[in-house]
């Protein structure tokens, strides 16, 4: 994985720091994937999609190699997880998948 500097991530320093630390811990993963689970149709269950939006904003056009499933525009609900996991496994050899969910 490519190491990036903080100046390349204008919106969210956390994402840059997280990515750099993650790269140091284990570089055997082919991809970093976030599953941001939830919906804005249920009060309190939009935590995952909100985080998905923030991650997408933070990575923007920067040199961070990660994929985000689930945001406010395209929420990932529980019933869609199997389809997303199948797609991830078809695209990635050895992904690190991080799930984010309000767990309501």
Steps between C-alpha positions, in 0.01 A plus 500: 500500500613853427597725789347847474568831669250691711500793258336283230187451709344842543168407653574234758839444662367194678454308175855576393642396839285187508609396151869557576481304828301222337766475227771454765310229687431265212581551136392148398148619425425579138231757582345692786119482487248675724147359531295790636173332591171675570227718358380855541139375501523387862580743781842424642599247234678743269834485684654264241393705196610825670844351565506373140441855377775636724749237383419570134545874562830437680649281229368716214763507228783422741732204470308279743417159362176394663145424403187610685172310479211696650440873525198729516449488123541120471438346843609145574229323697535165674321309223753630245814393684529157335488655153766755597726235655474289186594802288793583729632143487478501120694827473756458779749222571547557873289793624493644849133570563398740776128510583342811651144470630283665764376146582143599580 
